[in-house]
Coordinates of C-alpha atoms and ligand atoms in Angstrom, one line a residue:
M1 CA 65.2 84.5 85.6
I2 CA 67.6 85.3 88.5
Y3 CA 70.6 87.6 87.8
F4 CA 73.1 88.8 90.1
D5 CA 75.1 91.5 88.4
G6 CA 78.3 92.5 90.3
V7 CA 76.7 92.0 93.7
Y8 CA 78.6 92.9 96.9
K9 CA 76.9 92.8 100.3
R10 CA 77.9 93.7 103.6
Y11 CA 75.9 94.3 106.9
A12 CA 76.0 97.3 108.9
G13 CA 77.9 96.9 112.1
P14 CA 81.3 96.5 113.7
R15 CA 82.5 94.0 111.4
E16 CA 82.2 95.6 107.9
A17 CA 83.6 92.8 105.7
W18 CA 82.1 91.7 102.6
V19 CA 79.6 89.0 103.1
L20 CA 79.4 88.6 99.4
E21 CA 81.8 89.8 96.9
N22 CA 81.4 90.5 93.2
I23 CA 78.9 87.9 92.6
D24 CA 78.1 87.4 88.9
L25 CA 75.7 84.7 87.7
G26 CA 72.4 84.1 86.2
V27 CA 69.9 81.2 86.9
D28 CA 67.6 79.9 84.3
V29 CA 64.1 79.1 84.6
G30 CA 63.8 75.4 85.6
E31 CA 67.3 74.9 87.0
M32 CA 67.9 73.2 90.1
V33 CA 71.0 74.8 91.7
F34 CA 72.9 74.0 94.9
L35 CA 74.6 76.8 96.6
L36 CA 77.4 75.0 98.5
G37 CA 79.7 76.3 101.1
P38 CA 80.5 76.1 104.8
S39 CA 78.6 78.0 107.5
G40 CA 79.3 81.8 107.0
A41 CA 80.1 81.5 103.3
G42 CA 77.1 83.8 102.5
K43 CA 74.5 81.2 101.1
S44 CA 71.7 82.5 103.4
T45 CA 72.5 86.2 102.4
F46 CA 72.4 85.1 98.7
L47 CA 68.9 83.6 99.2
K48 CA 67.9 86.8 101.1
L49 CA 68.9 88.9 98.2
V50 CA 66.7 87.2 95.8
T51 CA 63.6 87.8 97.8
L52 CA 65.2 91.3 98.5
E53 CA 64.8 90.7 102.3
E54 CA 68.3 92.2 102.0
R55 CA 69.5 94.5 99.5
P56 CA 72.7 94.5 97.6
S57 CA 75.4 97.0 99.0
R58 CA 76.7 97.3 95.4
G59 CA 75.6 95.8 91.9
R60 CA 72.1 94.7 91.3
V61 CA 69.8 91.6 91.6
R62 CA 67.1 91.0 89.0
V63 CA 64.5 88.4 89.5
Q64 CA 62.0 88.0 86.6
Q65 CA 60.7 91.6 86.1
F66 CA 61.9 93.0 89.5
D67 CA 65.2 94.9 89.7
S68 CA 66.7 95.7 93.1
A69 CA 67.9 98.9 91.6
T70 CA 64.4 100.2 90.7
I71 CA 61.9 98.2 92.4
R72 CA 59.3 100.2 94.4
R73 CA 58.6 99.1 98.0
R74 CA 55.0 98.3 97.1
D75 CA 56.0 95.8 94.5
I76 CA 58.2 93.7 96.8
P77 CA 55.2 91.5 98.2
S78 CA 54.5 90.7 94.5
L79 CA 58.2 89.5 94.3
R80 CA 58.0 87.3 97.4
R81 CA 54.6 85.9 96.2
R82 CA 56.7 84.3 93.5
C83 CA 59.1 82.8 96.0
G84 CA 58.5 79.7 98.3
M85 CA 60.7 79.6 101.4
V86 CA 62.0 76.5 103.1
Y87 CA 64.2 76.7 106.1
Q88 CA 66.3 74.3 108.3
D89 CA 64.1 74.7 111.5
F90 CA 60.7 74.3 109.5
R91 CA 59.2 77.4 111.0
L92 CA 55.7 75.8 111.4
I93 CA 53.3 77.4 113.8
R94 CA 53.0 75.2 116.7
D95 CA 49.4 75.6 117.7
K96 CA 48.1 75.1 114.2
T97 CA 47.7 71.8 112.5
V98 CA 49.5 70.9 109.4
E99 CA 46.5 71.8 107.3
E100 CA 46.0 75.1 109.1
N101 CA 49.8 75.8 108.8
V102 CA 49.4 75.6 105.0
A103 CA 46.1 77.3 104.6
Y104 CA 47.4 80.2 106.6
V105 CA 49.7 81.4 103.9
L106 CA 46.8 81.5 101.5
Q107 CA 44.7 83.4 103.9
M108 CA 47.5 85.9 104.2
T109 CA 47.5 86.3 100.6
G110 CA 43.7 87.1 100.7
V111 CA 42.3 83.7 99.7
L112 CA 39.1 83.5 102.0
N113 CA 36.9 81.1 100.3
R114 CA 36.8 78.0 102.6
D115 CA 36.3 75.6 99.7
L116 CA 39.2 77.0 97.7
L117 CA 41.4 77.0 101.1
R118 CA 40.6 73.4 101.5
T119 CA 41.2 72.2 97.8
E120 CA 44.4 74.0 97.4
T121 CA 45.8 73.1 100.9
R122 CA 44.9 69.5 100.3
R123 CA 46.3 69.4 96.8
V124 CA 49.8 70.4 98.2
L125 CA 49.6 68.1 101.2
N126 CA 48.9 65.2 98.9
R127 CA 51.9 66.4 96.7
V128 CA 54.3 66.0 99.6
G129 CA 52.7 62.8 100.9
L130 CA 51.2 64.3 104.1
F131 CA 47.4 64.2 103.6
A132 CA 46.7 61.5 106.3
K133 CA 48.6 63.8 108.7
R134 CA 46.6 67.0 108.0
N135 CA 45.2 67.1 111.5
E136 CA 48.3 66.6 113.5
F137 CA 50.1 69.4 115.2
P138 CA 53.7 69.8 114.1
E139 CA 55.3 68.4 117.5
N140 CA 53.4 65.1 116.7
L141 CA 55.4 64.7 113.3
S142 CA 59.0 63.6 112.7
G143 CA 61.5 66.1 111.5
G144 CA 61.0 64.8 108.0
E145 CA 57.2 65.2 108.1
Q146 CA 57.6 68.7 109.5
Q147 CA 59.8 69.6 106.5
R148 CA 57.2 68.0 104.2
A149 CA 54.7 70.2 105.7
A150 CA 56.9 73.1 105.2
I151 CA 57.4 72.5 101.7
A152 CA 53.6 72.2 101.2
R153 CA 53.3 75.4 102.7
A154 CA 56.0 76.9 100.5
L155 CA 54.1 75.3 97.4
V156 CA 50.5 76.5 98.3
H157 CA 50.7 79.7 96.5
Q158 CA 52.2 78.4 93.4
P159 CA 55.4 80.1 93.4
T160 CA 57.8 79.9 90.5
I161 CA 61.1 80.1 92.5
I162 CA 61.7 77.6 95.6
L163 CA 64.6 78.9 98.0
A164 CA 65.5 76.3 100.5
D165 CA 68.0 77.2 103.2
E166 CA 69.7 74.1 104.6
P167 CA 66.3 72.0 104.3
T168 CA 68.1 68.9 105.5
G169 CA 70.2 70.5 108.2
N170 CA 68.0 69.0 111.0
L171 CA 67.3 65.6 109.4
D172 CA 69.1 62.3 109.4
P173 CA 70.5 61.3 105.9
E174 CA 67.6 59.0 104.9
M175 CA 64.9 61.8 105.6
G176 CA 67.4 64.5 104.1
A177 CA 67.3 62.4 100.8
E178 CA 63.5 62.2 100.9
I179 CA 63.2 65.8 101.2
M180 CA 65.7 66.3 98.2
Q181 CA 63.5 64.0 96.3
I182 CA 60.6 66.1 96.9
L183 CA 62.3 69.2 96.0
R184 CA 63.6 67.5 92.8
H185 CA 59.9 66.8 91.8
V186 CA 58.8 70.1 92.5
N187 CA 61.6 71.2 90.2
L188 CA 60.7 68.8 87.5
S189 CA 57.2 70.1 87.4
G190 CA 58.5 73.5 86.6
A191 CA 59.8 75.5 89.6
T192 CA 63.3 76.9 89.5
V193 CA 64.8 75.6 92.8
L194 CA 67.8 77.1 94.7
V195 CA 69.0 74.9 97.7
A196 CA 71.7 76.3 100.1
T197 CA 73.6 73.6 101.8
H198 CA 77.0 72.6 103.2
D199 CA 76.5 68.9 102.2
A200 CA 78.6 68.5 98.9
E201 CA 77.2 64.8 98.5
L202 CA 73.5 65.8 98.5
A203 CA 74.4 68.7 96.0
E204 CA 76.1 66.3 93.5
R205 CA 73.4 63.8 93.9
F206 CA 70.4 66.1 93.3
G207 CA 71.6 69.2 91.7
D208 CA 71.8 70.2 88.0
R209 CA 74.3 72.8 89.0
L210 CA 76.6 73.5 91.8
I211 CA 77.7 77.1 92.8
A212 CA 80.3 77.0 95.5
L213 CA 80.6 80.0 97.8
E214 CA 83.7 80.4 100.1
A215 CA 84.0 83.5 102.4
G216 CA 81.5 85.4 100.2
K217 CA 83.5 84.8 96.9
L218 CA 82.2 82.6 94.1
K219 CA 84.8 79.6 94.1
A220 CA 83.0 77.4 91.5
D221 CA 80.0 77.3 89.1
R222 CA 79.6 74.2 87.3
R223 CA 77.0 71.9 85.7
I224 CA 76.8 68.5 87.4
R225 CA 76.9 65.9 84.7
R226 CA 74.3 63.2 85.1
P227 CA 74.3 59.9 83.2
P228 CA 71.6 60.0 80.7
Q229 CA 68.4 58.1 81.6
R230 CA 68.2 55.3 79.1
G231 CA 65.7 52.6 78.7
P232 CA 66.6 48.8 78.3
E233 CA 66.0 49.1 74.6
D234 CA 68.7 51.8 73.9
Ligands
ADP1 P1 75.7 80.9 105.4 O1 74.4 80.8 105.0 O2 76.6 80.4 104.4 O3 76.1 80.2 106.8 P2 75.2 83.8 106.0 O4 74.9 84.4 104.8 O5 74.1 83.4 107.1 O6 76.2 82.4 105.5 O7 76.3 84.7 106.7 C1 77.4 85.1 106.0 C2 78.1 86.1 107.1 O8 77.3 87.2 107.2 C3 78.5 85.7 108.3 O9 79.7 86.0 108.8 C4 77.4 86.3 109.3 O10 77.8 86.3 110.4 C5 77.1 87.5 108.6 N1 75.6 87.9 108.6 C6 74.6 87.2 108.4 N2 73.5 87.9 108.6 C7 74.0 89.1 109.1 C8 73.3 90.1 109.7 N3 71.9 90.4 109.6 N4 73.9 91.2 110.3 C9 75.3 91.0 110.4 N5 75.9 90.1 109.9 C10 75.4 89.1 109.4

């Protein structure tokens, strides 16, 4: 569902090196993929190419029926609606409660019916275990809770792709693992999930597949073998 065909990216500016260089890969529906690499490797840029927040300098990016080479400007919002974004710094609105933060996204997509807003918002807050905190403001939540609120916000418009950029970067390891569990559940219920991280251990633990980037180049792309889940009888 996501294809990078010979993608090169460089930003305009004094330092015109390639930020991504000749990236060729495809991600299937339902995969949970980790983009692994140190800071500056090009992971965020990769995610921004998926939503076409950035355009490839060469090559093309295809996401479902959208193609960076041919997409019309007016169709970009439609692509973005299929994507849910999660960031390292949560990006919640400080003067809105958790519930208002989540509902706001739906309002922006044109959902104005109060009952529908409430049902959909509470559905995702339940899903991330944050229903009880729905009336809190972000500053009264722990980092892990803020990230759960941000995941609820990313899920509320039912995207098919979740893009998470260092989602555990501001969290201690325990909360980080909790956030990964939630993303894993989201993945198991059908979403394709891409997580950018520099944390190899998390990637190994939670991913199906690991794509390693180094200075903009694809260094490795491998499936992570997991032990089969067996019941006591087999
Ligand atoms: P990562 O997410 O792996 O840390 P990024 O994709 O953020 O990597 O950045 C890769 C490289 O591109 C870095 O050298 C960074 O400075 C540069 N870069 C990122 N965004 C921009 C931008 N908007 N303009 C110019 N250079 C950028």
